[in-house]
PDB file of C-alpha atoms in Angstrom:
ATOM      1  CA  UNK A   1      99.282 108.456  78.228  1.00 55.00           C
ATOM      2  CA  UNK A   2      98.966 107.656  81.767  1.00 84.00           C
ATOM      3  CA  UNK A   3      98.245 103.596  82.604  1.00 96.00           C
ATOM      4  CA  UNK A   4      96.984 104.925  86.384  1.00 96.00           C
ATOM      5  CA  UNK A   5      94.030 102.797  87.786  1.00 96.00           C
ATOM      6  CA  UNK A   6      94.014 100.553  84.591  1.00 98.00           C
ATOM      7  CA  UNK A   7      93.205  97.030  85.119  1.00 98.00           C
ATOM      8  CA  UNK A   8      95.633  94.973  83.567  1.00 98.00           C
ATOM      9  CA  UNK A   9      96.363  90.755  82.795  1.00 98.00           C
ATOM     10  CA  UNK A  10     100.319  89.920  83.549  1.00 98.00           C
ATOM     11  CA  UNK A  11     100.846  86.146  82.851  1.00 98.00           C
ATOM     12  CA  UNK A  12     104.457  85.048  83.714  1.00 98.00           C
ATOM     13  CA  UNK A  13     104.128  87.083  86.582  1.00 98.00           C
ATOM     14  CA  UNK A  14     106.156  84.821  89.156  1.00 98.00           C
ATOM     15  CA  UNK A  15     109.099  86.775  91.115  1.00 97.00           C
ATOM     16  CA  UNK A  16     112.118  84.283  89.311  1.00 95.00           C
ATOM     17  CA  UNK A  17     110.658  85.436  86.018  1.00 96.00           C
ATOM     18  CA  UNK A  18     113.474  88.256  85.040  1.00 96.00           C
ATOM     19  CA  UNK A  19     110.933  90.007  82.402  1.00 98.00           C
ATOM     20  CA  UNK A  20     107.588  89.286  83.729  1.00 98.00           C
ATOM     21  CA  UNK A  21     108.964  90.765  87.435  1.00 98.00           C
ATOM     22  CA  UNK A  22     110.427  94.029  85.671  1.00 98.00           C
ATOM     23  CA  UNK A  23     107.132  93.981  83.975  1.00 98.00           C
ATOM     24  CA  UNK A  24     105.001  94.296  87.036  1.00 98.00           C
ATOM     25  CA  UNK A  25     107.467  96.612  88.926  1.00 98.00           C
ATOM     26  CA  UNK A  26     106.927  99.343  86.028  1.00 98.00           C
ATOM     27  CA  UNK A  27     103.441  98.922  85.733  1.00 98.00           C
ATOM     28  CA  UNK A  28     102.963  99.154  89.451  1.00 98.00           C
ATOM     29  CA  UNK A  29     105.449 102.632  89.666  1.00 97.00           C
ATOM     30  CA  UNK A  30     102.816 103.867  86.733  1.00 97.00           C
ATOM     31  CA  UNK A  31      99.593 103.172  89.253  1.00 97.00           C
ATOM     32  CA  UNK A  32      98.161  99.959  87.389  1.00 98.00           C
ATOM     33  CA  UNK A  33      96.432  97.625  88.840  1.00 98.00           C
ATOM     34  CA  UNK A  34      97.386  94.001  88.268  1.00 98.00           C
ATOM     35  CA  UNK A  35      96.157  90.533  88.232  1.00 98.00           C
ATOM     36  CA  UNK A  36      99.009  88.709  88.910  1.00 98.00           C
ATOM     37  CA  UNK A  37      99.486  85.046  86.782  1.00 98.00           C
ATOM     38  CA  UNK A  38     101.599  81.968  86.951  1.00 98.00           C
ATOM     39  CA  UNK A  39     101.335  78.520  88.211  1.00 97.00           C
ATOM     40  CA  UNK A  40     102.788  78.832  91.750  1.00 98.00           C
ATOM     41  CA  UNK A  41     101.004  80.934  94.029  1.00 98.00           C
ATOM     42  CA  UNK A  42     104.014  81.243  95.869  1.00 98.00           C
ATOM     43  CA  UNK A  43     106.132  82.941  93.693  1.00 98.00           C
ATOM     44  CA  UNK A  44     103.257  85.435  92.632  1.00 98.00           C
ATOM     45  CA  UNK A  45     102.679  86.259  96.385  1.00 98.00           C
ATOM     46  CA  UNK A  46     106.851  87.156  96.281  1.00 98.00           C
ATOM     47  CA  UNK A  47     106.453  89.355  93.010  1.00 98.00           C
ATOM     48  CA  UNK A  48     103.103  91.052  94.809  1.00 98.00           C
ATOM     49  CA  UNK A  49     105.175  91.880  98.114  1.00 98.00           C
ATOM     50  CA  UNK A  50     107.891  93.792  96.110  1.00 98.00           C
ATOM     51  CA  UNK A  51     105.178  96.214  94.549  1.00 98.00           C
ATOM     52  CA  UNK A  52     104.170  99.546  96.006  1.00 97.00           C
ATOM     53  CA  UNK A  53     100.520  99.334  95.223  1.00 94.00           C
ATOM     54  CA  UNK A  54      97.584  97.685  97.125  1.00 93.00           C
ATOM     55  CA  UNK A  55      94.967  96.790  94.541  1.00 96.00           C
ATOM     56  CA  UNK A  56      96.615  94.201  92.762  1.00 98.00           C
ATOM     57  CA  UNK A  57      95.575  90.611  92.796  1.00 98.00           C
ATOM     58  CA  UNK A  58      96.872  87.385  92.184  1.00 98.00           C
ATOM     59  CA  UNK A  59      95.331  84.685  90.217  1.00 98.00           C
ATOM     60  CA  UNK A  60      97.440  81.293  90.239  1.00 98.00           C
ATOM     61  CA  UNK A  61      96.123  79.309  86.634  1.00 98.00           C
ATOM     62  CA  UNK A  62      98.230  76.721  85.059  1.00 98.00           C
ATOM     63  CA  UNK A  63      97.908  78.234  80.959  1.00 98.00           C
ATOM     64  CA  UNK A  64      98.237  74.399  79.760  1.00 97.00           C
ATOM     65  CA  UNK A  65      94.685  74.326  80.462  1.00 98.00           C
ATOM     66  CA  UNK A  66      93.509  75.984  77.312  1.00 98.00           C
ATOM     67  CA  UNK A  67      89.969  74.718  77.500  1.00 98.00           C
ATOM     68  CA  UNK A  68      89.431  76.575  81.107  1.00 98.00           C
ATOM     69  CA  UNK A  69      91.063  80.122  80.004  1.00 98.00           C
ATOM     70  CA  UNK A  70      88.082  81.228  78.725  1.00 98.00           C
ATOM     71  CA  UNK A  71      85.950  80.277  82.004  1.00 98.00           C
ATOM     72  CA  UNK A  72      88.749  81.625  84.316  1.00 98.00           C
ATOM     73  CA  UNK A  73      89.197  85.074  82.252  1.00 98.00           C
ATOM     74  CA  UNK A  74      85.260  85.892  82.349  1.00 98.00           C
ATOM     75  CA  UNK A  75      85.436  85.212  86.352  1.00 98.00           C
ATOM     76  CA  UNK A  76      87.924  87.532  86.425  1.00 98.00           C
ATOM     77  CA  UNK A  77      86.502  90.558  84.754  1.00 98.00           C
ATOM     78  CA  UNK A  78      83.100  89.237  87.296  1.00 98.00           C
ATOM     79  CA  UNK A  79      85.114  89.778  90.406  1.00 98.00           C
ATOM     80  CA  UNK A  80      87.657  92.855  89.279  1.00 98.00           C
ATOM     81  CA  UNK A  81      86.027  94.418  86.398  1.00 98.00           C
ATOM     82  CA  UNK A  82      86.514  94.718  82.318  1.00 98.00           C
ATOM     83  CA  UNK A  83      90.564  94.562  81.942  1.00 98.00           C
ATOM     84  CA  UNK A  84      92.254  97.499  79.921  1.00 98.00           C
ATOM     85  CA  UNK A  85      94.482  95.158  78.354  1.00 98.00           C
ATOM     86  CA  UNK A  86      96.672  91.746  78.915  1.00 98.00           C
ATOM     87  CA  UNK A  87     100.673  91.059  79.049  1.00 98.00           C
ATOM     88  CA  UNK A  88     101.286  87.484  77.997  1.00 98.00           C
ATOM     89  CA  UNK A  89     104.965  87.231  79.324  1.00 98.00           C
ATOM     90  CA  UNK A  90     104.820  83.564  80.055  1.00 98.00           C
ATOM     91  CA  UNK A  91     106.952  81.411  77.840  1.00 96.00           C
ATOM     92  CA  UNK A  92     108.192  77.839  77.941  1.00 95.00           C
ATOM     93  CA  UNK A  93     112.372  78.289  76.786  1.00 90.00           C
ATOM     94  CA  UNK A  94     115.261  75.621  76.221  1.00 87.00           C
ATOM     95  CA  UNK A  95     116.713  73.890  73.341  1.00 87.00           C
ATOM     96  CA  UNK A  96     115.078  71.157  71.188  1.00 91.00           C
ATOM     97  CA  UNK A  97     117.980  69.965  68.565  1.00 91.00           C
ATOM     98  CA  UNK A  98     115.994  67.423  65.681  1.00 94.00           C
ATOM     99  CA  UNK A  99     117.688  64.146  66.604  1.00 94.00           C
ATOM    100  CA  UNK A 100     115.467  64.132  70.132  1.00 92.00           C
ATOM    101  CA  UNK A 101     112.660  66.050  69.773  1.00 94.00           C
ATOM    102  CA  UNK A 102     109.318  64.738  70.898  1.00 94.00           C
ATOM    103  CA  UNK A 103     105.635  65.260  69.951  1.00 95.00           C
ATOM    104  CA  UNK A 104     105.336  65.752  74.032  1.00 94.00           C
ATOM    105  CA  UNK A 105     107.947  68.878  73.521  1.00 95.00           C
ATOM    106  CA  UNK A 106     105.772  70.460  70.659  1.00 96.00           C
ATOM    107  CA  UNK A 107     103.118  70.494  73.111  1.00 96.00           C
ATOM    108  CA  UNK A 108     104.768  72.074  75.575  1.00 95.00           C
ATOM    109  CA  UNK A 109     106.442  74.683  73.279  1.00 96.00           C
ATOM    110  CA  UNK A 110     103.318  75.610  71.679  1.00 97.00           C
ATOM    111  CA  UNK A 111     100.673  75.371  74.161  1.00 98.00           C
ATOM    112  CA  UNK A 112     102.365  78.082  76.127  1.00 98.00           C
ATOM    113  CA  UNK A 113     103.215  80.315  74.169  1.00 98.00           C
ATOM    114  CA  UNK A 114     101.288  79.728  70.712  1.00 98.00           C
ATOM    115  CA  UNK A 115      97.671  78.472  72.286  1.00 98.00           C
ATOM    116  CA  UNK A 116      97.729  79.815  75.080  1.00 98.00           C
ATOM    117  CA  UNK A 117      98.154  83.881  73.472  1.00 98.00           C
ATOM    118  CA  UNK A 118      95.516  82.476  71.148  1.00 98.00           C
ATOM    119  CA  UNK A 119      92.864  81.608  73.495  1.00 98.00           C
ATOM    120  CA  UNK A 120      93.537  84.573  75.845  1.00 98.00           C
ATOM    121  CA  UNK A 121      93.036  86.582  72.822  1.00 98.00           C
ATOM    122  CA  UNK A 122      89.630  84.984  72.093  1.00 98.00           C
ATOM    123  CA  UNK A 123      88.769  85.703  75.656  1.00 98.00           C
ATOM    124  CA  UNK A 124      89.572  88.980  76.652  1.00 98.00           C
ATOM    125  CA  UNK A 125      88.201  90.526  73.417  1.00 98.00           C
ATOM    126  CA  UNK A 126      84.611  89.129  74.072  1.00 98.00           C
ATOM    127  CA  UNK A 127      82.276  91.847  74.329  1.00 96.00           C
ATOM    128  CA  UNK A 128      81.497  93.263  77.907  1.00 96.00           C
ATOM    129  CA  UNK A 129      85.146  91.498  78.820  1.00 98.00           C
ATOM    130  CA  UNK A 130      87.333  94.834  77.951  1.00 98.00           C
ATOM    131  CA  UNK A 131      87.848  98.798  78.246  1.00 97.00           C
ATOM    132  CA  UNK A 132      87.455 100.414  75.126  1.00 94.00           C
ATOM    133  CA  UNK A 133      90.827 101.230  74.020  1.00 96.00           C
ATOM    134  CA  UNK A 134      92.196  97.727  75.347  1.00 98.00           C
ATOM    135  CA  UNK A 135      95.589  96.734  74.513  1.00 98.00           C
ATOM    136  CA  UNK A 136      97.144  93.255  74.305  1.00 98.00           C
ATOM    137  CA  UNK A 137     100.966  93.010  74.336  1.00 99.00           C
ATOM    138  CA  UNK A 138     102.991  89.225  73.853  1.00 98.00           C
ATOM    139  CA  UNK A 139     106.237  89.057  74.651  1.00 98.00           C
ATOM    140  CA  UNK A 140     107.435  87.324  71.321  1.00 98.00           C
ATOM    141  CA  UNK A 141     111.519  86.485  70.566  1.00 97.00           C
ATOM    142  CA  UNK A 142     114.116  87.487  68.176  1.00 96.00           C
ATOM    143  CA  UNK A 143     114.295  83.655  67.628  1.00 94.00           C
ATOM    144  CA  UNK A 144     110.776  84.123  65.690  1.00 94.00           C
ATOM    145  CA  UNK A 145     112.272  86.079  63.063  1.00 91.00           C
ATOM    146  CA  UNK A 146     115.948  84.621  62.685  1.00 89.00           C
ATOM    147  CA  UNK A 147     116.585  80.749  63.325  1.00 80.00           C
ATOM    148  CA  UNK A 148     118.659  79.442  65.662  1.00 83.00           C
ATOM    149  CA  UNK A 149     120.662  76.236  65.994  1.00 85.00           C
ATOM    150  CA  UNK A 150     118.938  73.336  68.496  1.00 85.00           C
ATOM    151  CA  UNK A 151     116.107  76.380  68.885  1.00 90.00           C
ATOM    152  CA  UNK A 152     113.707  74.885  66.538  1.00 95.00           C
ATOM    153  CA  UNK A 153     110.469  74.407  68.492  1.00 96.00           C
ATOM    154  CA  UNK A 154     110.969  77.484  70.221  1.00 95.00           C
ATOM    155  CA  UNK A 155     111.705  79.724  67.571  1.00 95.00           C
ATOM    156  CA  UNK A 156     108.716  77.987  65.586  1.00 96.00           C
ATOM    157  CA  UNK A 157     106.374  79.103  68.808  1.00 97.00           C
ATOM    158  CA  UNK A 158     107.437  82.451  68.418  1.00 97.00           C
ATOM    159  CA  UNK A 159     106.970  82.647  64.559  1.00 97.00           C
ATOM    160  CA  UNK A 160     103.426  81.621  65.285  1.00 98.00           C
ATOM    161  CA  UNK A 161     103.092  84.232  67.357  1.00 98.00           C
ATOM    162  CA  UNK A 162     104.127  86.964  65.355  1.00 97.00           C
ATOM    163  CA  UNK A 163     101.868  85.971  63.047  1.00 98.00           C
ATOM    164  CA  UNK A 164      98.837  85.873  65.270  1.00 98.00           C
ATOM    165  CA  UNK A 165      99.568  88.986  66.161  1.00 98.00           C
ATOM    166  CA  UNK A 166      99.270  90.458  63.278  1.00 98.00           C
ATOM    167  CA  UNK A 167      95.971  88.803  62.183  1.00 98.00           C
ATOM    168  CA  UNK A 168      94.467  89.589  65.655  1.00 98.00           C
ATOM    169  CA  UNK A 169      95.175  93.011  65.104  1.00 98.00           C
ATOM    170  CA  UNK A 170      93.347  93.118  61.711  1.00 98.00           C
ATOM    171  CA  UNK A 171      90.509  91.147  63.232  1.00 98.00           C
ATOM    172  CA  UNK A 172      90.197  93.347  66.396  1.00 98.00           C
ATOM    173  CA  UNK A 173      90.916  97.155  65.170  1.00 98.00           C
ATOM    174  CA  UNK A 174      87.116  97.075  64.522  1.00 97.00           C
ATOM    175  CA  UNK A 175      86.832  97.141  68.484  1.00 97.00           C
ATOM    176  CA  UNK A 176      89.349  99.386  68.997  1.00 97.00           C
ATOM    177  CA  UNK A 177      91.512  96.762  70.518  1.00 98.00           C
ATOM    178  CA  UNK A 178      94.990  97.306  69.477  1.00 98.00           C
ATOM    179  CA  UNK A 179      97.397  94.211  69.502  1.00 98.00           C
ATOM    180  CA  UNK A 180     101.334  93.820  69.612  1.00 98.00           C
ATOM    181  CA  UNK A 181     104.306  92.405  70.084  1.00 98.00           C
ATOM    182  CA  UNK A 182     107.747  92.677  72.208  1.00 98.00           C
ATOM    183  CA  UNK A 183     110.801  90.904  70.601  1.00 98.00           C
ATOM    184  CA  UNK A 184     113.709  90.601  72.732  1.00 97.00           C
ATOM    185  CA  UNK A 185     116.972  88.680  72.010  1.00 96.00           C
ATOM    186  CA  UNK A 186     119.449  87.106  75.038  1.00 94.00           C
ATOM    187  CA  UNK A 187     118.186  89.525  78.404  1.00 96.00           C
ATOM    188  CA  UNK A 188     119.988  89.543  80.871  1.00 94.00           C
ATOM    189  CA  UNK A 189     119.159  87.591  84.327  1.00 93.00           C
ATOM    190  CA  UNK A 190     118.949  84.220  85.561  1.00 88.00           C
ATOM    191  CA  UNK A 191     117.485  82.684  82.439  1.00 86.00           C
ATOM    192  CA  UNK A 192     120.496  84.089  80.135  1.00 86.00           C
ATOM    193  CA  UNK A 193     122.860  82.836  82.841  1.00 89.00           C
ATOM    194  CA  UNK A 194     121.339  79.077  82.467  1.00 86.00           C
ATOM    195  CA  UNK A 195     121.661  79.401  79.020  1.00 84.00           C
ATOM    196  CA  UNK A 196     125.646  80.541  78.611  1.00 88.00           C
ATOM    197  CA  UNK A 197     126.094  77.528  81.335  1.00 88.00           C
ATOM    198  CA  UNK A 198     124.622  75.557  78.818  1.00 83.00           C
ATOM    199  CA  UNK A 199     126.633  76.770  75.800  1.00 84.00           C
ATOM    200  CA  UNK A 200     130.413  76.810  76.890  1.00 88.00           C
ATOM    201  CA  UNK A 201     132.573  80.250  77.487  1.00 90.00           C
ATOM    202  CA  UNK A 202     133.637  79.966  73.615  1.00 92.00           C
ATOM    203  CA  UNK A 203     129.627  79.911  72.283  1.00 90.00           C
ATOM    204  CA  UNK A 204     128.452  82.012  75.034  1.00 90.00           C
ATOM    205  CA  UNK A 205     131.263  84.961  73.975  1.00 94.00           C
ATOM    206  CA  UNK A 206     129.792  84.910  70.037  1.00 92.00           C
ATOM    207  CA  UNK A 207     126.259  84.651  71.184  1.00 90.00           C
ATOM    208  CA  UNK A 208     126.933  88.005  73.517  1.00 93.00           C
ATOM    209  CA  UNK A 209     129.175  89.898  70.877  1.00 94.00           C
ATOM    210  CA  UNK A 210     125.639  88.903  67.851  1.00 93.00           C
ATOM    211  CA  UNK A 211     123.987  92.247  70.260  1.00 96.00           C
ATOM    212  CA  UNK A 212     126.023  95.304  69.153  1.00 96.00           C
ATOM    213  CA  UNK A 213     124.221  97.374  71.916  1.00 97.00           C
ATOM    214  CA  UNK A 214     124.662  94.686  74.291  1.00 96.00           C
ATOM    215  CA  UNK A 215     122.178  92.447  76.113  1.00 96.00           C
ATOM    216  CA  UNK A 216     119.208  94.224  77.031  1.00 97.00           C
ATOM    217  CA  UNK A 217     118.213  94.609  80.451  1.00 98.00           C
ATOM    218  CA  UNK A 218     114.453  93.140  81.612  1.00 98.00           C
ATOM    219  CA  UNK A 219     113.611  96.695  82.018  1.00 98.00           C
ATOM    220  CA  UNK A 220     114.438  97.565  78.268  1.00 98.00           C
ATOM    221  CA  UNK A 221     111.539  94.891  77.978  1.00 98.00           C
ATOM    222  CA  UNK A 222     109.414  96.284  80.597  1.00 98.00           C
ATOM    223  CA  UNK A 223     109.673  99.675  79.565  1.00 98.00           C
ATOM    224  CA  UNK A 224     108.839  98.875  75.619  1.00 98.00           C
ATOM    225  CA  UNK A 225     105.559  97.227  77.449  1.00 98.00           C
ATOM    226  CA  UNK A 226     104.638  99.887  79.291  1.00 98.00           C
ATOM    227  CA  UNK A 227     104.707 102.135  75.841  1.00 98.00           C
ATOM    228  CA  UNK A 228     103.096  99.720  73.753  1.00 98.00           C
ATOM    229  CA  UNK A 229     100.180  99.474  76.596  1.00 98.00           C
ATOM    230  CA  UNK A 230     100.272 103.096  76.928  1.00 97.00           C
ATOM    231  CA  UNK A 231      98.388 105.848  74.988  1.00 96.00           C
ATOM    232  CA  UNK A 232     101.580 106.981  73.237  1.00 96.00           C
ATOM    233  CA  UNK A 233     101.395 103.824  70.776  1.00 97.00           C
ATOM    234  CA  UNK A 234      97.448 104.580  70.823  1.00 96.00           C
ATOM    235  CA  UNK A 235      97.901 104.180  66.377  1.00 97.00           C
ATOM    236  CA  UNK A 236     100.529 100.815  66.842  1.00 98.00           C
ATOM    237  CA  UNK A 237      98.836  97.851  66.421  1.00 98.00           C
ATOM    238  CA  UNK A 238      99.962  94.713  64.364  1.00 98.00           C
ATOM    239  CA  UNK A 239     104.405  95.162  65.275  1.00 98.00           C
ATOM    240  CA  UNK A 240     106.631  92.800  66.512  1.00 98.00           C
ATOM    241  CA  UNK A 241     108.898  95.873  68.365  1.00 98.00           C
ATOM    242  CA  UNK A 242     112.221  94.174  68.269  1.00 97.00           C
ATOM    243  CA  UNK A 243     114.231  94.800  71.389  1.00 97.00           C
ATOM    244  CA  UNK A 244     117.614  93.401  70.901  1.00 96.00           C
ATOM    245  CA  UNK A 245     120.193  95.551  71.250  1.00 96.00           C
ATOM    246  CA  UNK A 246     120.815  95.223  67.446  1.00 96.00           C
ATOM    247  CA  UNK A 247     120.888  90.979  67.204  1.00 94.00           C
ATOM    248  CA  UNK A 248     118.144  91.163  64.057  1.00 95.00           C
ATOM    249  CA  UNK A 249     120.592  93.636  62.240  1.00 92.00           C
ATOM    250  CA  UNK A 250     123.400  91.684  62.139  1.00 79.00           C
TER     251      UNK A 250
END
């Protein structure tokens, strides 16, 4: 069950990133070892001086680049080893209503978290680039399985990657790499406080009350991670786990 020692990808990893810090702190209290991921080197250092352990790494990559992931993943596993599985918690979020969307925002919706989660995929499952047992976990949306209003592009990028996910999983059992998916709804943090700025008191209020259960926390997130990585989902592979605190029921 135990994740102790196990060399794992966290993308998103920067310390203003509600889920992908809440992500690292649990992996680090379980004795993983991380390669820390995100753009600004900065803000990776700040998420790697709030964790307990000492062999973690960071790794500053901009994911945009999708022809260099593969390059940058196998000089990875040559200077820290074959990785026991990948989080890919970075996501590119914000509204895109019809009358002004751009081809430039498709791009940027869908290279982050579409392309990108396609080509790390392709990367880490090359041979003599994982454990056996690997396990690759995306941190999907609620919006991928249930419009929303001005959410197009993103909830469209999330669709996509449901649906990889599943395919991947098919494609990848054969190796014994299992591959999955964590949906949350609104959590809460900085990023949900942004977005009820955005929307008004009124729209904010019905947008909280759609999550029976209430907004999850980023350690609800973390924690479904941590289990889907984990030996106790060791026959999971293919789900979108929705974490949502009841939003896809209503």
């Amino acid at each position: 069950m135990s994740v102790t020692n196990k060399l794992y990808i966290v993308t998103g990893a920067a310390a203003d990133s509600d889920i992908g810090l809440a992500i690292c702190k649990k992996l680090d209290e379980c004795g993983a070892r991380l390669i820390l991921v995100g753009r600004r080197e900065q803000a990776l250092n700040e998420t790697l001086n709030q964790l307990e352990g000492s062999s973690h790494v960071v790794s500053p990559f901009d994911l945009c680049n999708l022809q260099d992931i593969a390059a940058w993943v196998k000089e990875l596993v040559k200077q820290h080893g074959a990785i026991d599985g990948l989080v890919h918690s970075a996501s590119y979020q914000g509204y895109s209503p019809l009358r002004s969307i751009s081809p430039k925002q498709i791009n940027q919706y869908l290279d982050i978290n579409f392309s990108a989660a396609v080509m790390l995929t392709a990367a880490v499952s090359k041979a003599k680039q994982f454990n056996p047992g690997a396990s690759l976990v995306f941190i999907g949306s609620a919006a991928g399985q249930r419009g929303l209003k001005a959410r197009t592009l993103y909830a469209a990028s999330k669709a996509a990657l449901t649906s990889m996910v599943q395919s991947a999983a098919l494609e990848l059992a054969a190796k014994k790499i299992r591959v999955n998916c964590v949906a949350p709804a609104v959590v809460s943090g900085k990023k949900a406080e942004q977005q009820f700025a955005t929307l008004g008191e009124e729209q904010s209020q019905k947008l909280k009350d759609a999550h029976p259960l209430g907004l999850s926390k980023p350690q609800d997130v973390a924690n479904s991670v941590y289990f889907l990585l984990s030996d106790l989902s060791r026959n999971t592979t293919g789900v979108t786990l929705a974490v949502d605190g009841g939003f896809l029921a209503g």
